[in-house]
Amino acid sequence: MKAFAYVNPTNEKDAVAALSPQLEHSMPIGGGQDLLARMKDYVTQPDRIVNVKSALESTVTPFQGGLRIGAAMKMVDLSEHAEVARMYPAISAAAIEVGTPQIRNQATVGGNLNQRPRCWYYRNEEFVCFKKGGNTCFSPAGENQFHAILGGGPSFIVHPSSLAVPMLAYGATFRLSGPKGERLVPAADYFTLPTKNLRTENVLAPDELLTHVMLPAPGELRSGHYEVRYKTSHDWPIAFATVLLSMQGGKVRTARVVMGAVAPVPWRARAAEQFLAGKTITEATAAAAADAALRDAHPLSQNAYKIEVAKVAVKRAILRAAGMQTA
Ligand SMILES: Cc1cc2nc3c(=O)[nH]c(=O)nc-3n(C[C@H](O)[C@H](O)[C@H](O)COP(=O)(O)OP(=O)(O)OC[C@H]3O[C@@H](n4cnc5c(N)ncnc54)[C@H](O)[C@@H]3O)c2cc1C
């Protein structure tokens, strides 16, 4: 690993001051579960790392009828938080499935949302892809079993954060802090496609921190979250979905369907949402909504199977939200 300086600020202002506008020069570290692995593999080689665990909040507080989550909160604490589970069950469901207990004991909310892609070309120092300033994505002509089936190109990574998907579904807003002060960015605008931004996966500047996640009052939403993994491994899901339903008289009034591990961003399936509006949830309507969610999928040479896997995730998340599937 390349030698680096370590800064341990105790407040947000000092933490921001220790960052740099230069990409990957001075980088925040939460639990280090992603950043340290990249540093050991010579994928990311910062000159300075800035520990944000003593500088940022790690608690959940009431906020305008919803909740505000500090970015330094550990994933284990998020997954076990009673109010989060009561108000936003899909967030708890996603958090408890992240990695292993050891990983959740170290990982933070801010680090989870900002972790970098798991693409094996990106993670290998030998491959200088778009994400590392190169001029190609190796996956279309290479091994692409786990890559994007929606929204891909020119890079075909899938977004790695399990938390990002329910956060987007619940309409979270992220508070960012930088040298010019704070800014609030809806989760829907935070994550960016490679067509907009090739080097990174979001709008965070190199000298900004994600400090809080604000969740609006959930209202009378019913939620379902379903992840499909290879066997029962601790690895990232092959595809997953969060579904939120607002019901009226046994029929869906409005639906929110967001898929994970299928695209370079958490992917909102608007066609499925429109299809579900006004419908009674049955096995058949859930399956038809899942078909609609994947209608525009464009698989690469080795990942067409992910279309069916994603359909299963969407269908089962819908049935879970309707209280019809518990397994
Ligand atoms: C076997 C295995 C299975 C896993 N399965 C899953 C899974 O199913 N789902 C899932 O979501 N993850 C999974 N992970 C990944 C793991 O959850 C993440 O690496 C972890 O959540 C990252 O959090 P961290 O605090 O350790 O981040 P760090 O490694 O500290 O940081 C990650 C990145 O975010 C940046 N960063 C950190 N904090 C902030 C901040 N406050 N503001 C701005 N930028 C910041 C860092 O600079 C770095 O680039 C898995 C990991 C392993 C090893």
PDB file of N, CA and C and ligand atoms in Angstrom, residues 27-35 38 56 71 97-99 103 107-108 110-112 114-115 160-162 204 209-210 229 234 236-237, ligand 1:
ATOM      1  N   MET A  27      -9.079  11.689   1.000  1.00  0.00           N
ATOM      2  CA  MET A  27     -10.378  11.008   0.939  1.00  0.00           C
ATOM      3  C   MET A  27     -10.939  10.693   2.312  1.00  0.00           C
ATOM      4  N   PRO A  28     -12.281  10.863   2.468  1.00  0.00           N
ATOM      5  CA  PRO A  28     -12.894  10.486   3.743  1.00  0.00           C
ATOM      6  C   PRO A  28     -12.864   8.979   3.930  1.00  0.00           C
ATOM      7  N   ILE A  29     -12.747   8.570   5.179  1.00  0.00           N
ATOM      8  CA  ILE A  29     -12.864   7.142   5.479  1.00  0.00           C
ATOM      9  C   ILE A  29     -13.869   6.967   6.609  1.00  0.00           C
ATOM     10  N   GLY A  30     -14.819   6.046   6.399  1.00  0.00           N
ATOM     11  CA  GLY A  30     -15.769   5.690   7.451  1.00  0.00           C
ATOM     12  C   GLY A  30     -15.267   4.408   8.099  1.00  0.00           C
ATOM     13  N   GLY A  31     -15.928   3.294   7.796  1.00  0.00           N
ATOM     14  CA  GLY A  31     -15.483   2.016   8.341  1.00  0.00           C
ATOM     15  C   GLY A  31     -14.303   1.417   7.594  1.00  0.00           C
ATOM     16  N   GLY A  32     -13.986   1.959   6.424  1.00  0.00           N
ATOM     17  CA  GLY A  32     -12.828   1.492   5.656  1.00  0.00           C
ATOM     18  C   GLY A  32     -13.033   0.160   4.935  1.00  0.00           C
ATOM     19  N   GLN A  33     -14.237  -0.359   4.966  1.00  0.00           N
ATOM     20  CA  GLN A  33     -14.483  -1.683   4.377  1.00  0.00           C
ATOM     21  C   GLN A  33     -14.307  -1.692   2.857  1.00  0.00           C
ATOM     22  N   ASP A  34     -14.518  -0.548   2.254  1.00  0.00           N
ATOM     23  CA  ASP A  34     -14.318  -0.437   0.813  1.00  0.00           C
ATOM     24  C   ASP A  34     -12.995   0.265   0.514  1.00  0.00           C
ATOM     25  N   LEU A  35     -12.778   1.425   1.129  1.00  0.00           N
ATOM     26  CA  LEU A  35     -11.598   2.235   0.780  1.00  0.00           C
ATOM     27  C   LEU A  35     -10.291   1.491   1.066  1.00  0.00           C
ATOM     28  N   ARG A  38      -9.540  -1.056  -1.551  1.00  0.00           N
ATOM     29  CA  ARG A  38      -9.065  -0.458  -2.808  1.00  0.00           C
ATOM     30  C   ARG A  38      -7.627   0.037  -2.674  1.00  0.00           C
ATOM     31  N   LEU A  56     -18.489  13.346  12.225  1.00  0.00           N
ATOM     32  CA  LEU A  56     -19.891  13.399  11.779  1.00  0.00           C
ATOM     33  C   LEU A  56     -20.801  12.695  12.777  1.00  0.00           C
ATOM     34  N   ALA A  71     -24.296  10.354   8.959  1.00  0.00           N
ATOM     35  CA  ALA A  71     -23.553   9.517   8.005  1.00  0.00           C
ATOM     36  C   ALA A  71     -22.533   8.603   8.679  1.00  0.00           C
ATOM     37  N   GLU A  97     -29.026  -7.106   5.478  1.00  0.00           N
ATOM     38  CA  GLU A  97     -28.481  -8.053   4.488  1.00  0.00           C
ATOM     39  C   GLU A  97     -27.093  -7.651   3.991  1.00  0.00           C
ATOM     40  N   VAL A  98     -26.596  -6.507   4.399  1.00  0.00           N
ATOM     41  CA  VAL A  98     -25.303  -6.043   3.873  1.00  0.00           C
ATOM     42  C   VAL A  98     -24.159  -6.892   4.435  1.00  0.00           C
ATOM     43  N   GLY A  99     -23.443  -7.556   3.552  1.00  0.00           N
ATOM     44  CA  GLY A  99     -22.228  -8.290   3.927  1.00  0.00           C
ATOM     45  C   GLY A  99     -22.434  -9.261   5.078  1.00  0.00           C
ATOM     46  N   ILE A 103     -18.680  -6.964   8.844  1.00  0.00           N
ATOM     47  CA  ILE A 103     -18.691  -5.799   7.946  1.00  0.00           C
ATOM     48  C   ILE A 103     -19.657  -4.743   8.466  1.00  0.00           C
ATOM     49  N   ALA A 107     -18.822  -0.873   8.923  1.00  0.00           N
ATOM     50  CA  ALA A 107     -19.285  -0.008   7.827  1.00  0.00           C
ATOM     51  C   ALA A 107     -20.226   1.077   8.331  1.00  0.00           C
ATOM     52  N   THR A 108     -20.173   2.232   7.665  1.00  0.00           N
ATOM     53  CA  THR A 108     -21.032   3.362   8.019  1.00  0.00           C
ATOM     54  C   THR A 108     -22.040   3.637   6.897  1.00  0.00           C
ATOM     55  N   GLY A 110     -22.617   6.573   5.479  1.00  0.00           N
ATOM     56  CA  GLY A 110     -21.976   7.404   4.451  1.00  0.00           C
ATOM     57  C   GLY A 110     -21.070   6.584   3.543  1.00  0.00           C
ATOM     58  N   GLY A 111     -20.342   5.648   4.132  1.00  0.00           N
ATOM     59  CA  GLY A 111     -19.450   4.798   3.343  1.00  0.00           C
ATOM     60  C   GLY A 111     -20.226   3.844   2.459  1.00  0.00           C
ATOM     61  N   ASN A 112     -21.331   3.313   2.976  1.00  0.00           N
ATOM     62  CA  ASN A 112     -22.127   2.391   2.162  1.00  0.00           C
ATOM     63  C   ASN A 112     -22.673   3.093   0.927  1.00  0.00           C
ATOM     64  N   ASN A 114     -21.520   5.662  -0.564  1.00  0.00           N
ATOM     65  CA  ASN A 114     -20.465   6.181  -1.449  1.00  0.00           C
ATOM     66  C   ASN A 114     -19.442   5.132  -1.855  1.00  0.00           C
ATOM     67  N   GLN A 115     -19.676   3.878  -1.515  1.00  0.00           N
ATOM     68  CA  GLN A 115     -18.728   2.825  -1.905  1.00  0.00           C
ATOM     69  C   GLN A 115     -18.642   2.763  -3.432  1.00  0.00           C
ATOM     70  N   PRO A 160     -23.229  -0.355  -6.306  1.00  0.00           N
ATOM     71  CA  PRO A 160     -23.007  -1.398  -5.300  1.00  0.00           C
ATOM     72  C   PRO A 160     -23.785  -1.228  -3.994  1.00  0.00           C
ATOM     73  N   SER A 161     -24.407  -0.077  -3.747  1.00  0.00           N
ATOM     74  CA  SER A 161     -24.975   0.166  -2.416  1.00  0.00           C
ATOM     75  C   SER A 161     -26.386  -0.411  -2.265  1.00  0.00           C
ATOM     76  N   SER A 162     -26.546  -1.296  -1.274  1.00  0.00           N
ATOM     77  CA  SER A 162     -27.883  -1.821  -0.983  1.00  0.00           C
ATOM     78  C   SER A 162     -28.772  -0.758  -0.360  1.00  0.00           C
ATOM     79  N   LEU A 204     -21.239  14.103  -5.630  1.00  0.00           N
ATOM     80  CA  LEU A 204     -20.381  14.566  -4.533  1.00  0.00           C
ATOM     81  C   LEU A 204     -19.037  15.051  -5.083  1.00  0.00           C
ATOM     82  N   LEU A 209     -18.416  16.235   1.902  1.00  0.00           N
ATOM     83  CA  LEU A 209     -18.799  15.052   2.684  1.00  0.00           C
ATOM     84  C   LEU A 209     -20.301  14.877   2.629  1.00  0.00           C
ATOM     85  N   LEU A 210     -20.734  13.638   2.650  1.00  0.00           N
ATOM     86  CA  LEU A 210     -22.151  13.368   2.914  1.00  0.00           C
ATOM     87  C   LEU A 210     -22.270  13.308   4.439  1.00  0.00           C
ATOM     88  N   ARG A 229     -29.742 -13.506  -4.103  1.00  0.00           N
ATOM     89  CA  ARG A 229     -28.290 -13.731  -4.046  1.00  0.00           C
ATOM     90  C   ARG A 229     -27.945 -15.079  -4.646  1.00  0.00           C
ATOM     91  N   HIS A 234     -22.815 -14.300   1.281  1.00  0.00           N
ATOM     92  CA  HIS A 234     -22.795 -12.956   1.857  1.00  0.00           C
ATOM     93  C   HIS A 234     -22.494 -11.912   0.791  1.00  0.00           C
ATOM     94  N   TRP A 236     -22.777  -9.508  -2.646  1.00  0.00           N
ATOM     95  CA  TRP A 236     -23.812  -8.565  -3.086  1.00  0.00           C
ATOM     96  C   TRP A 236     -24.932  -9.307  -3.801  1.00  0.00           C
ATOM     97  N   PRO A 237     -26.155  -8.782  -3.753  1.00  0.00           N
ATOM     98  CA  PRO A 237     -27.259  -9.428  -4.483  1.00  0.00           C
ATOM     99  C   PRO A 237     -27.022  -9.388  -5.989  1.00  0.00           C
TER     100      PRO A 237
HETATM  101  C1  LIG B   1     -18.154  -9.893   1.309  1.00  0.00           C
HETATM  102  C2  LIG B   1     -18.772  -8.529   1.233  1.00  0.00           C
HETATM  103  C3  LIG B   1     -20.125  -8.449   0.973  1.00  0.00           C
HETATM  104  C4  LIG B   1     -20.752  -7.193   0.882  1.00  0.00           C
HETATM  105  N1  LIG B   1     -22.071  -7.128   0.576  1.00  0.00           N
HETATM  106  C5  LIG B   1     -22.672  -5.918   0.451  1.00  0.00           C
HETATM  107  C6  LIG B   1     -24.047  -5.821   0.137  1.00  0.00           C
HETATM  108  O1  LIG B   1     -24.761  -6.804  -0.025  1.00  0.00           O
HETATM  109  N2  LIG B   1     -24.572  -4.578   0.021  1.00  0.00           N
HETATM  110  C7  LIG B   1     -23.829  -3.449   0.218  1.00  0.00           C
HETATM  111  O2  LIG B   1     -24.376  -2.344   0.123  1.00  0.00           O
HETATM  112  N3  LIG B   1     -22.521  -3.520   0.493  1.00  0.00           N
HETATM  113  C8  LIG B   1     -21.943  -4.715   0.626  1.00  0.00           C
HETATM  114  N4  LIG B   1     -20.608  -4.783   0.923  1.00  0.00           N
HETATM  115  C9  LIG B   1     -19.807  -3.555   0.960  1.00  0.00           C
HETATM  116  C10 LIG B   1     -19.770  -2.914   2.312  1.00  0.00           C
HETATM  117  O3  LIG B   1     -21.074  -2.809   2.838  1.00  0.00           O
HETATM  118  C11 LIG B   1     -19.213  -1.513   2.094  1.00  0.00           C
HETATM  119  O4  LIG B   1     -17.854  -1.637   1.752  1.00  0.00           O
HETATM  120  C12 LIG B   1     -19.360  -0.655   3.330  1.00  0.00           C
HETATM  121  O5  LIG B   1     -20.739  -0.427   3.599  1.00  0.00           O
HETATM  122  C13 LIG B   1     -18.669   0.665   3.119  1.00  0.00           C
HETATM  123  O6  LIG B   1     -18.836   1.439   4.285  1.00  0.00           O
HETATM  124  P1  LIG B   1     -17.532   2.011   5.028  1.00  0.00           P
HETATM  125  O7  LIG B   1     -18.006   2.956   6.071  1.00  0.00           O
HETATM  126  O8  LIG B   1     -16.641   0.914   5.471  1.00  0.00           O
HETATM  127  O9  LIG B   1     -16.909   2.819   3.809  1.00  0.00           O
HETATM  128  P2  LIG B   1     -15.406   3.293   3.553  1.00  0.00           P
HETATM  129  O10 LIG B   1     -14.620   2.166   2.997  1.00  0.00           O
HETATM  130  O11 LIG B   1     -14.877   4.003   4.726  1.00  0.00           O
HETATM  131  O12 LIG B   1     -15.693   4.369   2.400  1.00  0.00           O
HETATM  132  C14 LIG B   1     -16.262   3.968   1.158  1.00  0.00           C
HETATM  133  C15 LIG B   1     -16.159   5.150   0.196  1.00  0.00           C
HETATM  134  O13 LIG B   1     -17.028   6.188   0.627  1.00  0.00           O
HETATM  135  C16 LIG B   1     -16.294   7.381   0.914  1.00  0.00           C
HETATM  136  N5  LIG B   1     -16.903   7.931   2.114  1.00  0.00           N
HETATM  137  C17 LIG B   1     -16.952   7.363   3.351  1.00  0.00           C
HETATM  138  N6  LIG B   1     -17.675   8.121   4.169  1.00  0.00           N
HETATM  139  C18 LIG B   1     -18.087   9.204   3.452  1.00  0.00           C
HETATM  140  C19 LIG B   1     -18.869  10.347   3.756  1.00  0.00           C
HETATM  141  N7  LIG B   1     -19.418  10.546   4.968  1.00  0.00           N
HETATM  142  N8  LIG B   1     -19.094  11.254   2.783  1.00  0.00           N
HETATM  143  C20 LIG B   1     -18.570  11.072   1.549  1.00  0.00           C
HETATM  144  N9  LIG B   1     -17.833  10.009   1.208  1.00  0.00           N
HETATM  145  C21 LIG B   1     -17.599   9.082   2.153  1.00  0.00           C
HETATM  146  C22 LIG B   1     -14.855   6.962   1.051  1.00  0.00           C
HETATM  147  O14 LIG B   1     -13.953   7.979   0.673  1.00  0.00           O
HETATM  148  C23 LIG B   1     -14.780   5.756   0.122  1.00  0.00           C
HETATM  149  O15 LIG B   1     -14.509   6.144  -1.200  1.00  0.00           O
HETATM  150  C24 LIG B   1     -19.971  -6.014   1.070  1.00  0.00           C
HETATM  151  C25 LIG B   1     -18.616  -6.111   1.363  1.00  0.00           C
HETATM  152  C26 LIG B   1     -18.016  -7.348   1.434  1.00  0.00           C
HETATM  153  C27 LIG B   1     -16.545  -7.419   1.740  1.00  0.00           C
END
